[in-house]
Short mmCIF file of C-alpha atoms and ligand atoms in Angstrom, two decimals:
data_model
loop_
_atom_site.label_atom_id
_atom_site.label_comp_id
_atom_site.label_asym_id
_atom_site.label_seq_id
_atom_site.Cartn_x
_atom_site.Cartn_y
_atom_site.Cartn_z
CA MET A 16 16.94 10.89 -23.48
CA ARG A 17 13.32 11.42 -22.47
CA ARG A 18 12.20 13.92 -19.81
CA LEU A 19 8.86 14.13 -18.03
CA ALA A 20 7.33 17.13 -16.29
CA ALA A 21 5.54 16.87 -12.96
CA ARG A 22 2.58 18.98 -11.91
CA ASN A 23 2.57 20.78 -8.58
CA PRO A 24 -0.76 19.82 -6.94
CA ARG A 25 -1.09 23.15 -5.07
CA THR A 26 -0.44 25.42 -8.06
CA GLY A 27 -1.11 23.26 -11.11
CA ALA A 28 2.25 24.39 -12.52
CA LEU A 29 4.54 21.94 -14.30
CA ASP A 30 7.44 23.18 -12.18
CA PHE A 31 9.66 20.08 -12.10
CA SER A 32 11.08 17.71 -14.68
CA PHE A 33 13.22 14.60 -14.54
CA GLU A 34 14.94 12.17 -16.85
CA VAL A 35 13.11 8.92 -17.42
CA THR A 36 15.29 5.87 -16.79
CA ALA A 37 15.35 4.07 -20.13
CA ALA A 38 15.49 0.29 -20.48
CA PRO A 39 19.29 0.05 -21.08
CA ALA A 40 19.92 2.08 -17.90
CA VAL A 41 17.56 -0.24 -15.99
CA VAL A 42 19.58 -3.24 -17.20
CA GLU A 43 22.80 -1.53 -16.14
CA ALA A 44 21.39 -0.73 -12.69
CA THR A 45 20.19 -4.28 -12.17
CA SER A 46 23.64 -5.70 -13.14
CA ARG A 47 25.29 -3.42 -10.59
CA ALA A 48 22.78 -4.48 -7.94
CA ARG A 49 23.32 -8.17 -8.71
CA ARG A 50 27.10 -7.79 -8.45
CA ALA A 51 26.78 -6.15 -5.02
CA GLN A 52 24.08 -8.42 -3.55
CA PRO A 53 26.20 -11.45 -2.48
CA ALA A 54 28.37 -9.25 -0.24
CA TRP A 55 25.21 -7.59 1.14
CA ALA A 56 23.67 -10.98 1.96
CA ALA A 57 26.97 -12.15 3.48
CA LEU A 58 26.84 -9.28 6.02
CA GLY A 59 24.16 -11.18 7.94
CA PHE A 60 21.29 -9.59 9.84
CA ALA A 61 23.59 -7.71 12.25
CA GLY A 62 25.83 -6.30 9.52
CA ARG A 63 22.89 -5.18 7.42
CA ALA A 64 21.18 -3.69 10.49
CA SER A 65 24.16 -1.43 11.11
CA VAL A 66 24.14 -0.17 7.49
CA MET A 67 20.38 0.37 7.70
CA ALA A 68 20.78 2.25 11.00
CA ARG A 69 23.21 4.59 9.25
CA PHE A 70 20.67 5.00 6.44
CA ALA A 71 18.02 5.94 9.03
CA ALA A 72 20.45 8.51 10.46
CA GLU A 73 21.08 9.97 6.99
CA LEU A 74 17.33 10.21 6.41
CA THR A 75 16.93 11.95 9.76
CA ALA A 76 19.73 14.38 8.88
CA ARG A 77 17.91 15.25 5.62
CA ARG A 78 14.42 15.23 7.08
CA GLU A 79 13.69 18.87 6.19
CA THR A 80 14.85 18.55 2.58
CA ILE A 81 12.98 15.28 1.99
CA GLN A 82 9.87 16.67 3.65
CA ALA A 83 9.99 19.82 1.50
CA ALA A 84 10.15 17.69 -1.64
CA LEU A 85 7.30 15.43 -0.48
CA GLU A 86 5.26 18.51 0.41
CA THR A 87 5.56 19.77 -3.15
CA ASP A 88 4.86 16.31 -4.56
CA THR A 89 1.67 15.83 -2.52
CA GLY A 90 0.62 19.32 -1.37
CA ARG A 91 0.41 18.34 2.30
CA ARG A 92 2.77 18.91 5.22
CA ARG A 93 2.05 16.78 8.25
CA ILE A 94 1.54 13.52 6.36
CA SER A 95 4.80 14.15 4.48
CA GLY A 96 6.66 14.20 7.78
CA GLN A 97 4.81 11.09 8.90
CA GLU A 98 5.88 9.26 5.73
CA ILE A 99 9.56 9.85 6.59
CA ASP A 100 9.04 8.85 10.23
CA SER A 101 7.30 5.63 9.13
CA VAL A 102 10.26 4.64 6.98
CA ILE A 103 12.73 5.39 9.78
CA GLY A 104 10.56 3.38 12.19
CA ALA A 105 10.31 0.48 9.73
CA ILE A 106 14.10 0.32 9.39
CA ALA A 107 14.53 -0.04 13.16
CA GLY A 108 11.56 -2.43 13.45
CA TRP A 109 12.59 -4.89 10.72
CA SER A 110 16.24 -4.87 11.84
CA ALA A 111 15.23 -5.69 15.42
CA MET A 112 12.70 -8.38 14.49
CA ALA A 113 14.46 -10.13 11.61
CA PRO A 114 16.81 -12.41 13.61
CA THR A 115 13.86 -13.80 15.59
CA LEU A 116 11.56 -14.41 12.60
CA MET A 117 13.55 -17.06 10.71
CA PRO A 118 13.70 -20.36 12.61
CA GLU A 119 16.93 -22.28 12.03
CA GLY A 120 18.11 -25.71 13.11
CA TRP A 121 17.70 -29.42 12.39
CA VAL A 122 14.43 -31.29 12.87
CA ASP A 123 14.12 -35.09 13.04
CA GLY A 124 12.03 -36.69 10.29
CA ARG A 125 8.72 -38.39 11.17
CA ALA A 126 8.27 -40.88 8.30
CA MET A 127 12.02 -41.63 8.03
CA PRO A 128 13.63 -41.24 11.51
CA ALA A 129 17.17 -41.41 10.10
CA VAL A 130 16.50 -38.38 7.92
CA ARG A 131 16.73 -34.88 9.40
CA HIS A 132 16.01 -31.56 7.79
CA ALA A 133 16.83 -27.89 8.27
CA PRO A 134 15.71 -24.73 6.50
CA ASN A 135 18.16 -22.51 4.69
CA TRP A 136 16.63 -19.09 4.08
CA ARG A 137 17.87 -17.83 0.70
CA PRO A 138 16.94 -14.25 -0.18
CA TYR A 139 15.92 -13.38 -3.73
CA ALA A 140 18.99 -11.71 -5.23
CA LEU A 141 17.11 -8.80 -6.79
CA VAL A 142 13.68 -7.43 -5.83
CA GLY A 143 11.87 -4.81 -7.90
CA VAL A 144 9.45 -2.34 -6.29
CA ILE A 145 6.94 -0.30 -8.30
CA SER A 146 5.07 2.28 -6.24
CA PRO A 147 2.16 4.74 -6.65
CA TRP A 148 1.84 8.49 -6.03
CA ASN A 149 -0.40 8.66 -2.97
CA PHE A 150 2.35 8.09 -0.34
CA PRO A 151 5.44 8.40 -2.53
CA MET A 152 8.15 7.78 0.07
CA LEU A 153 6.30 5.39 2.37
CA LEU A 154 5.08 3.12 -0.43
CA GLY A 155 8.39 3.34 -2.27
CA MET A 156 10.16 1.98 0.81
CA ILE A 157 7.51 -0.23 2.47
CA ASP A 158 8.68 -3.35 0.62
CA ALA A 159 12.25 -2.15 0.02
CA VAL A 160 13.14 -2.03 3.73
CA PRO A 161 12.19 -5.63 4.63
CA ALA A 162 13.69 -6.89 1.33
CA LEU A 163 17.01 -5.18 2.14
CA THR A 164 16.83 -6.52 5.69
CA ALA A 165 16.39 -10.01 4.22
CA GLY A 166 19.58 -9.61 2.16
CA CYS A 167 18.10 -8.79 -1.25
CA ALA A 168 19.22 -5.97 -3.50
CA VAL A 169 16.30 -3.66 -4.34
CA ILE A 170 15.44 -1.35 -7.21
CA VAL A 171 12.50 1.02 -6.78
CA LYS A 172 10.53 2.63 -9.63
CA PRO A 173 8.40 5.41 -8.10
CA SER A 174 5.44 7.08 -9.80
CA GLU A 175 6.11 9.77 -12.38
CA VAL A 176 3.37 11.85 -10.72
CA THR A 177 5.44 12.50 -7.54
CA PRO A 178 9.15 12.46 -8.44
CA ARG A 179 10.61 15.31 -6.36
CA PHE A 180 11.45 13.24 -3.26
CA VAL A 181 13.73 10.95 -5.30
CA GLY A 182 16.70 13.39 -5.32
CA PRO A 183 17.00 13.88 -1.55
CA LEU A 184 16.26 10.18 -0.95
CA ARG A 185 19.11 9.26 -3.29
CA ASP A 186 21.38 11.68 -1.39
CA ALA A 187 20.63 9.81 1.86
CA ILE A 188 21.38 6.49 0.13
CA ALA A 189 24.64 7.84 -1.36
CA ALA A 190 25.75 9.04 2.08
CA THR A 191 25.30 5.52 3.53
CA PRO A 192 28.43 3.44 2.90
CA GLY A 193 27.57 0.04 1.41
CA LEU A 194 24.00 0.87 0.39
CA GLU A 195 24.20 2.66 -2.98
CA ALA A 196 24.47 -0.41 -5.22
CA VAL A 197 21.90 -2.53 -3.35
CA LEU A 198 19.25 0.20 -3.07
CA GLN A 199 18.68 2.15 -6.26
CA ILE A 200 15.78 4.46 -7.09
CA LEU A 201 15.06 4.75 -10.81
CA PRO A 202 12.63 7.53 -11.72
CA GLY A 203 10.49 6.81 -14.75
CA ASP A 204 7.08 5.87 -16.05
CA GLY A 205 5.29 2.66 -17.01
CA GLU A 206 8.00 1.74 -19.52
CA THR A 207 10.66 1.91 -16.81
CA GLY A 208 8.43 -0.33 -14.69
CA GLN A 209 8.10 -2.85 -17.49
CA ALA A 210 11.87 -2.86 -18.06
CA LEU A 211 12.38 -3.49 -14.35
CA ILE A 212 10.00 -6.47 -14.26
CA ASP A 213 12.05 -7.99 -17.09
CA GLU A 214 15.18 -8.02 -14.94
CA VAL A 215 14.26 -8.83 -11.34
CA ASP A 216 13.69 -12.11 -9.45
CA CYS A 217 10.55 -10.92 -7.66
CA ILE A 218 8.34 -7.86 -8.13
CA CYS A 219 6.43 -5.93 -5.45
CA PHE A 220 3.74 -3.74 -6.96
CA THR A 221 1.46 -1.22 -5.26
CA GLY A 222 -1.07 0.47 -7.50
CA SER A 223 -4.30 0.08 -9.39
CA VAL A 224 -6.02 -3.17 -10.34
CA ALA A 225 -5.66 -2.36 -14.06
CA THR A 226 -1.87 -1.94 -13.89
CA GLY A 227 -1.61 -4.78 -11.38
CA ARG A 228 -3.09 -7.14 -13.99
CA LYS A 229 -0.44 -6.08 -16.52
CA VAL A 230 2.32 -6.56 -13.94
CA ALA A 231 0.97 -10.01 -13.02
CA LEU A 232 0.88 -11.09 -16.67
CA GLN A 233 4.41 -9.89 -17.33
CA ALA A 234 5.69 -11.56 -14.16
CA ALA A 235 3.86 -14.79 -15.08
CA GLY A 236 5.61 -14.77 -18.46
CA ARG A 237 8.94 -14.78 -16.62
CA LEU A 238 7.75 -17.16 -13.88
CA ILE A 239 8.73 -14.74 -11.13
CA PRO A 240 6.53 -14.04 -8.10
CA ALA A 241 4.48 -10.84 -8.12
CA PHE A 242 3.29 -9.45 -4.77
CA LEU A 243 0.39 -7.19 -5.67
CA GLU A 244 -1.13 -4.59 -3.31
CA LEU A 245 -4.01 -3.10 -5.29
CA GLY A 246 -7.09 -0.95 -4.90
CA GLY A 247 -9.98 -1.11 -2.49
CA LYS A 248 -13.60 -0.08 -1.99
CA ASP A 249 -13.69 -0.45 1.76
CA PRO A 250 -17.08 -0.68 3.49
CA LEU A 251 -17.94 0.46 7.02
CA ILE A 252 -20.94 -1.16 8.73
CA VAL A 253 -22.56 0.71 11.65
CA LEU A 254 -24.94 -1.38 13.80
CA ALA A 255 -27.87 0.20 15.65
CA ASP A 256 -26.26 0.01 19.11
CA ALA A 257 -22.91 1.55 18.05
CA ASP A 258 -21.49 4.66 19.71
CA LEU A 259 -22.59 7.24 17.13
CA GLU A 260 -20.02 9.83 18.08
CA ALA A 261 -17.14 7.33 17.77
CA ALA A 262 -18.54 5.75 14.59
CA THR A 263 -19.00 9.06 12.78
CA ASP A 264 -15.58 10.33 13.91
CA ALA A 265 -13.94 7.15 12.59
CA ALA A 266 -15.98 7.19 9.37
CA LEU A 267 -14.93 10.78 8.67
CA ARG A 268 -11.26 10.14 9.43
CA GLY A 269 -11.28 6.82 7.53
CA SER A 270 -12.72 8.46 4.45
CA VAL A 271 -11.15 11.91 4.46
CA LEU A 272 -7.60 11.36 5.76
CA SER A 273 -5.09 12.02 2.94
CA THR A 274 -8.03 13.47 0.97
CA GLY A 275 -9.22 9.88 0.56
CA GLN A 276 -6.15 9.11 -1.55
CA ALA A 277 -5.39 5.95 0.40
CA CYS A 278 -6.04 2.33 -0.54
CA GLN A 279 -7.71 1.60 2.82
CA SER A 280 -10.04 4.62 2.75
CA ILE A 281 -13.65 4.07 3.77
CA GLU A 282 -15.61 4.44 0.53
CA ARG A 283 -19.05 2.98 1.43
CA ILE A 284 -20.99 3.36 4.69
CA TYR A 285 -23.87 1.01 5.58
CA VAL A 286 -25.96 2.08 8.59
CA GLN A 287 -28.70 0.11 10.38
CA ARG A 288 -32.01 1.79 9.63
CA GLY A 289 -32.91 2.83 13.20
CA ILE A 290 -29.90 5.16 13.45
CA TYR A 291 -29.54 6.04 9.77
CA GLY A 292 -30.95 9.57 10.10
CA ALA A 293 -28.81 10.36 13.15
CA VAL A 294 -25.63 9.11 11.45
CA VAL A 295 -26.34 11.08 8.28
CA GLU A 296 -26.99 14.23 10.33
CA ARG A 297 -23.81 13.90 12.41
CA LEU A 298 -21.59 12.99 9.49
CA THR A 299 -22.91 15.88 7.43
CA MET A 300 -22.27 18.28 10.32
CA LYS A 301 -18.73 16.92 10.82
CA ALA A 302 -18.01 16.91 7.08
CA ASN A 303 -19.05 20.56 6.82
CA ALA A 304 -16.64 21.50 9.61
CA VAL A 305 -13.57 20.11 7.77
CA GLY A 306 -11.20 22.69 6.29
CA LEU A 307 -8.89 22.74 3.30
CA ASN A 308 -5.14 23.20 3.73
CA TRP A 309 -5.48 26.26 1.52
CA PRO A 310 -4.24 28.98 1.28
CA GLN A 311 -1.93 27.97 4.16
CA ILE A 312 -0.50 24.45 3.92
CA ASP A 313 -0.43 24.21 7.73
CA SER A 314 -4.18 24.63 8.13
CA GLY A 315 -7.26 22.42 7.73
CA GLU A 316 -7.34 18.68 7.12
CA VAL A 317 -7.90 18.24 3.39
CA GLY A 318 -5.05 18.57 0.92
CA PRO A 319 -5.25 19.01 -2.84
CA ILE A 320 -6.02 16.17 -5.22
CA ILE A 321 -2.51 15.06 -6.16
CA PHE A 322 -3.18 13.60 -9.60
CA ALA A 323 -5.28 15.93 -11.78
CA ARG A 324 -6.96 13.03 -13.62
CA GLN A 325 -8.23 11.78 -10.23
CA ALA A 326 -10.34 14.95 -9.91
CA GLU A 327 -12.13 13.97 -13.14
CA ILE A 328 -12.90 10.51 -11.69
CA LEU A 329 -14.32 12.07 -8.50
CA ALA A 330 -16.45 14.58 -10.43
CA ALA A 331 -17.71 11.81 -12.73
CA GLN A 332 -18.69 9.57 -9.79
CA ILE A 333 -20.59 12.41 -8.10
CA ALA A 334 -22.36 13.33 -11.36
CA ASP A 335 -23.25 9.69 -12.08
CA ALA A 336 -24.68 9.29 -8.57
CA GLN A 337 -26.74 12.48 -8.86
CA ALA A 338 -28.03 11.48 -12.29
CA LYS A 339 -29.23 8.18 -10.74
CA GLY A 340 -31.02 9.88 -7.83
CA ALA A 341 -28.40 10.51 -5.12
CA ARG A 342 -28.45 13.72 -3.09
CA VAL A 343 -25.34 15.66 -2.02
CA LEU A 344 -25.57 16.83 1.62
CA ALA A 345 -22.02 18.22 1.93
CA GLY A 346 -19.20 19.04 -0.47
CA GLY A 347 -19.84 17.76 -3.98
CA GLU A 348 -17.92 20.25 -6.15
CA ILE A 349 -14.33 20.13 -7.29
CA GLU A 350 -12.94 23.49 -6.12
CA HIS A 351 -10.16 25.37 -7.92
CA HIS A 352 -7.81 27.34 -5.68
CA GLY A 353 -4.56 28.84 -6.89
CA GLY A 354 -4.29 26.32 -9.72
CA GLY A 355 -4.84 23.28 -7.47
CA LEU A 356 -7.91 21.05 -7.25
CA TRP A 357 -9.73 20.31 -3.99
CA LEU A 358 -12.79 18.37 -2.89
CA ARG A 359 -14.37 18.91 0.52
CA PRO A 360 -15.75 15.84 2.32
CA THR A 361 -18.75 14.88 0.21
CA VAL A 362 -21.72 13.18 1.87
CA LEU A 363 -24.06 11.34 -0.51
CA VAL A 364 -27.42 9.75 0.39
CA ASP A 365 -30.06 7.86 -1.60
CA VAL A 366 -27.24 5.86 -3.17
CA THR A 367 -27.57 2.41 -4.77
CA HIS A 368 -25.17 -0.24 -6.00
CA GLU A 369 -26.04 0.80 -9.57
CA MET A 370 -23.90 3.91 -9.06
CA ALA A 371 -20.18 4.01 -9.89
CA VAL A 372 -19.50 5.62 -6.49
CA MET A 373 -20.64 2.36 -4.81
CA ARG A 374 -18.83 -0.02 -7.20
CA ASP A 375 -15.58 1.55 -8.48
CA GLU A 376 -12.62 2.73 -6.46
CA THR A 377 -13.11 6.43 -5.61
CA PHE A 378 -9.75 7.48 -4.08
CA GLY A 379 -11.23 10.71 -2.76
CA PRO A 380 -13.12 12.07 0.29
CA ILE A 381 -16.59 10.86 -0.69
CA LEU A 382 -18.89 9.26 1.91
CA PRO A 383 -21.91 7.54 0.33
CA ILE A 384 -24.30 6.32 3.04
CA MET A 385 -26.89 3.56 2.62
CA ALA A 386 -29.39 2.03 5.11
CA PHE A 387 -29.81 -1.69 5.89
CA ASP A 388 -32.19 -3.69 8.08
CA THR A 389 -30.65 -7.05 9.00
CA LEU A 390 -27.10 -8.22 9.70
CA ASP A 391 -27.30 -10.64 6.77
CA GLU A 392 -28.20 -7.75 4.51
CA ALA A 393 -25.28 -5.67 5.86
CA VAL A 394 -22.83 -8.51 5.24
CA ALA A 395 -24.15 -9.04 1.69
CA LEU A 396 -23.92 -5.33 0.91
CA ALA A 397 -20.38 -5.04 2.30
CA ASN A 398 -19.24 -8.14 0.38
CA PHE A 399 -20.60 -6.73 -2.88
CA GLY A 400 -18.14 -5.89 -5.66
CA GLU A 401 -14.72 -6.85 -6.97
CA PHE A 402 -12.57 -5.51 -4.11
CA GLY A 403 -11.58 -7.04 -0.77
CA LEU A 404 -8.82 -4.92 0.72
CA SER A 405 -10.21 -4.05 4.15
CA ALA A 406 -13.46 -3.26 5.96
CA ALA A 407 -14.75 -1.93 9.28
CA VAL A 408 -17.58 -2.66 11.72
CA PHE A 409 -18.97 -0.54 14.57
CA ALA A 410 -21.26 -2.19 17.14
CA GLY A 411 -22.27 -1.77 20.78
CA THR A 412 -19.77 -4.43 21.83
CA LEU A 413 -16.53 -5.68 20.33
CA GLU A 414 -18.01 -9.20 20.29
CA ALA A 415 -20.92 -8.09 18.12
CA ALA A 416 -18.58 -6.21 15.78
CA GLU A 417 -16.30 -9.24 15.59
CA ALA A 418 -19.19 -11.57 14.73
CA VAL A 419 -20.00 -9.44 11.68
CA GLY A 420 -16.34 -8.80 10.82
CA ARG A 421 -15.56 -12.53 10.59
CA ARG A 422 -18.12 -12.81 7.77
CA LEU A 423 -16.60 -10.07 5.59
CA ASP A 424 -14.51 -10.88 2.51
CA ALA A 425 -11.59 -8.53 3.10
CA GLY A 426 -8.02 -8.76 4.33
CA ALA A 427 -8.13 -6.48 7.37
CA ILE A 428 -11.20 -5.79 9.48
CA SER A 429 -11.17 -2.80 11.85
CA LEU A 430 -13.51 -3.33 14.82
CA ASN A 431 -14.99 -0.26 16.49
CA ASP A 432 -12.64 1.87 14.41
CA ALA A 433 -11.98 2.31 10.70
CA ALA A 434 -8.99 2.01 8.36
CA LEU A 435 -6.68 0.89 11.16
CA THR A 436 -4.11 -0.48 8.69
CA ALA A 437 -3.23 3.14 7.90
CA VAL A 438 -1.62 3.41 11.32
CA PHE A 439 -1.12 -0.17 12.60
CA TYR A 440 1.26 -2.44 10.65
CA GLU A 441 1.76 -5.48 12.87
CA ALA A 442 -1.13 -7.77 11.91
CA ALA A 443 -0.58 -10.15 8.97
CA LYS A 444 -3.25 -9.76 6.28
CA GLN A 445 -3.79 -10.78 2.69
CA SER A 446 -5.99 -9.07 0.16
CA PHE A 447 -9.21 -10.73 -0.97
CA LYS A 448 -10.63 -10.71 -4.50
CA ALA A 449 -9.12 -8.15 -6.91
CA SER A 450 -7.40 -6.16 -4.12
CA GLY A 451 -4.20 -8.12 -4.36
CA VAL A 452 -2.23 -11.33 -4.54
CA GLY A 453 0.62 -12.68 -2.46
CA PRO A 454 1.73 -13.12 1.12
CA SER A 455 1.15 -10.47 3.77
CA ARG A 456 3.22 -7.30 3.68
CA MET A 457 2.49 -6.83 7.40
CA GLY A 458 3.67 -9.09 10.23
CA ALA A 459 6.41 -11.75 9.99
CA ASP A 460 5.45 -12.72 6.42
CA GLY A 461 6.46 -9.21 5.37
CA LEU A 462 10.06 -10.39 5.73
CA ALA A 463 9.67 -14.13 5.04
CA ARG A 464 8.24 -13.50 1.55
CA PHE A 465 11.66 -12.27 0.40
CA PHE A 466 13.28 -15.66 1.06
CA ARG A 467 12.99 -18.91 -0.80
CA ARG A 468 13.07 -21.72 1.73
CA GLN A 469 15.74 -24.16 0.78
CA ALA A 470 15.43 -27.57 2.47
CA LEU A 471 18.64 -29.25 3.62
CA ILE A 472 17.77 -32.97 4.02
CA ALA A 473 20.40 -35.16 5.69
CA ASN A 474 20.39 -38.96 5.90
CA THR A 475 22.12 -40.08 9.08
CA GLY A 476 21.66 -43.75 8.00
CA GLN A 477 22.25 -45.62 4.76
CA PRO A 478 20.78 -44.47 1.40
CA LEU A 479 17.98 -46.79 0.18
CA PRO A 480 19.11 -49.14 -2.59
CA LEU A 481 17.13 -49.26 -5.84
CA SER A 482 16.07 -52.81 -4.90
CA ALA A 483 13.82 -51.33 -2.20
CA PHE A 484 11.59 -50.21 -5.10
CA ARG A 485 11.80 -53.42 -7.23
CA GLU A 486 8.37 -54.41 -8.58
CA SER A 487 8.84 -58.09 -7.77
CA SER A 488 9.76 -59.02 -4.20
P1 LIG B 520 -1.05 2.91 -11.07
O1 LIG B 520 -1.44 1.48 -11.17
O2 LIG B 520 -1.49 3.84 -12.13
O3 LIG B 520 0.53 3.05 -11.02
C1 LIG B 520 1.32 2.38 -10.06
C2 LIG B 520 2.76 2.31 -10.53
O4 LIG B 520 2.86 1.47 -11.69
C3 LIG B 520 3.34 3.66 -10.95
O5 LIG B 520 4.69 3.73 -10.56
C4 LIG B 520 3.22 3.60 -12.47
O6 LIG B 520 4.10 4.44 -13.12
C5 LIG B 520 3.58 2.14 -12.71
N1 LIG B 520 3.17 1.58 -13.99
C6 LIG B 520 2.25 2.06 -14.88
N2 LIG B 520 2.13 1.20 -15.93
C7 LIG B 520 2.98 0.17 -15.70
C8 LIG B 520 3.30 -1.05 -16.39
N3 LIG B 520 2.71 -1.39 -17.54
N4 LIG B 520 4.20 -1.88 -15.87
C9 LIG B 520 4.80 -1.58 -14.69
N5 LIG B 520 4.54 -0.46 -13.97
C10 LIG B 520 3.64 0.40 -14.47
O7 LIG B 520 -1.53 3.39 -9.64
P2 LIG B 520 -1.55 4.86 -9.07
O8 LIG B 520 -0.15 5.41 -9.04
O9 LIG B 520 -2.61 5.64 -9.74
O10 LIG B 520 -1.93 4.61 -7.54
C11 LIG B 520 -3.23 4.55 -7.07
C12 LIG B 520 -3.66 3.11 -6.90
O11 LIG B 520 -2.79 2.46 -5.98
C13 LIG B 520 -5.05 2.98 -6.31
O12 LIG B 520 -5.77 1.99 -7.01
C14 LIG B 520 -4.78 2.52 -4.89
O13 LIG B 520 -5.84 1.81 -4.31
C15 LIG B 520 -3.56 1.69 -5.06
N6 LIG B 520 -2.86 1.55 -3.79
C16 LIG B 520 -2.89 0.34 -3.15
C17 LIG B 520 -2.30 0.20 -1.88
C18 LIG B 520 -2.30 -1.11 -1.15
O14 LIG B 520 -1.50 -1.26 -0.23
N7 LIG B 520 -3.14 -2.07 -1.50
C19 LIG B 520 -1.67 1.35 -1.23
C20 LIG B 520 -1.74 2.56 -1.99
C21 LIG B 520 -2.30 2.65 -3.23
P3 LIG B 520 3.63 5.93 -13.51
O15 LIG B 520 2.90 6.52 -12.34
O16 LIG B 520 4.91 6.61 -13.74
O17 LIG B 520 2.74 5.77 -14.70
#
């Protein structure tokens, strides 16, 4: 038996430990899930919707306990509540939409009129989900809920960094008749994740590019699909005629929300030269007005850095930028309070693409700002680098923002706002470049990806004889 300790991000104390699910226990869990899945699929959309509605009710009944655990895992209060609400909302949303998303019925053939075909939507029996630490509950369940709605059994391996929410989540699952075998949460580390990939029919992974590559290779070895939602380095372009107040508000929120520990955080800001000084001034003023949620958790906007190693990455990026000529206009120092680690919104100017802060994922509240002259230059700057998760454009009109947005190599483009995918989940999008692989998690594909489409092909006439293909006529 192997146990792991988890650090409390507000106190730095290793005040929680849990048993790592070892490979044999993963195999056992997957066998149980596979045995239960046919009956789950046979319930149909309506039957599964009623079980999922009960699950939502059990989550609601335990909201305080789950929120308390998430608060300790992440060191923030309001967002913890929002994570739970998002999962409850997703359960209702997928259950309501699912019956309308899968077209059924026979279609006449075009090339062979006597032949008709119909789709049969066959869910993967067992889906694995591996999730990161930045939104432990939301990202643990974001793929699990549509997969369950589709009729799959699901096993989730959450991050070892934020394990406290698992207990109360399991309680809600156990209290939902019919759900316990088809939705299992297995706490563990990378080894548990690897063991899971070895057993499932399809793997959904949210995390870093480096681990995503390992997951993709392991899945390729088994010839199972891997849906990868990976890191980002999202740019925001601000054109000269943009509303400066709105653009700087959105830039600050897009970069600083969740202490920047979000895949779709704004991590690079490109401003047209004529308004560069004004944007820098306003953003610096707004950044300086942001407070920490310390010592009271229900104050300020910036929570602690959840994963201690992340603080080292942020400090290293700031130091590298300064060594290469960047200036810090706000924030800039990792602060130690009560054992936790904090970074205030950090505005950097005189930055270049030679600096790590403009190339590598930051995952923290750092706003490096660079000037550009022409639209072509802005597009080239924004399309620089290995990531293509999302991007944002501010302009005087939506049409002008759209014209630039259509040229960007990223999966979701916010127009006259930033990081909209943090709050709006309805638009289908796929990641570009190293930010991910696979069908959209948002929109109808978010459900459809959990089915294999089986084709039923019926001949209403006579089968062709072999002689129809004879070489000599
Ligand atoms: P990691 O890639 O480090 O870990 C993600 C998950 O993979 C964790 O559960 C981890 O377990 C597990 N894991 C580690 N090694 C392996 C392995 N060899 N095989 C299988 N699973 C493994 O990411 P982080 O947790 O640090 O999360 C931050 C990253 O997630 C950022 O890059 C961020 O951009 C990305 N992300 C992407 C999102 C998107 O939608 N595109 C959304 C949110 C975050 P353990 O933690 O126990 O080691």
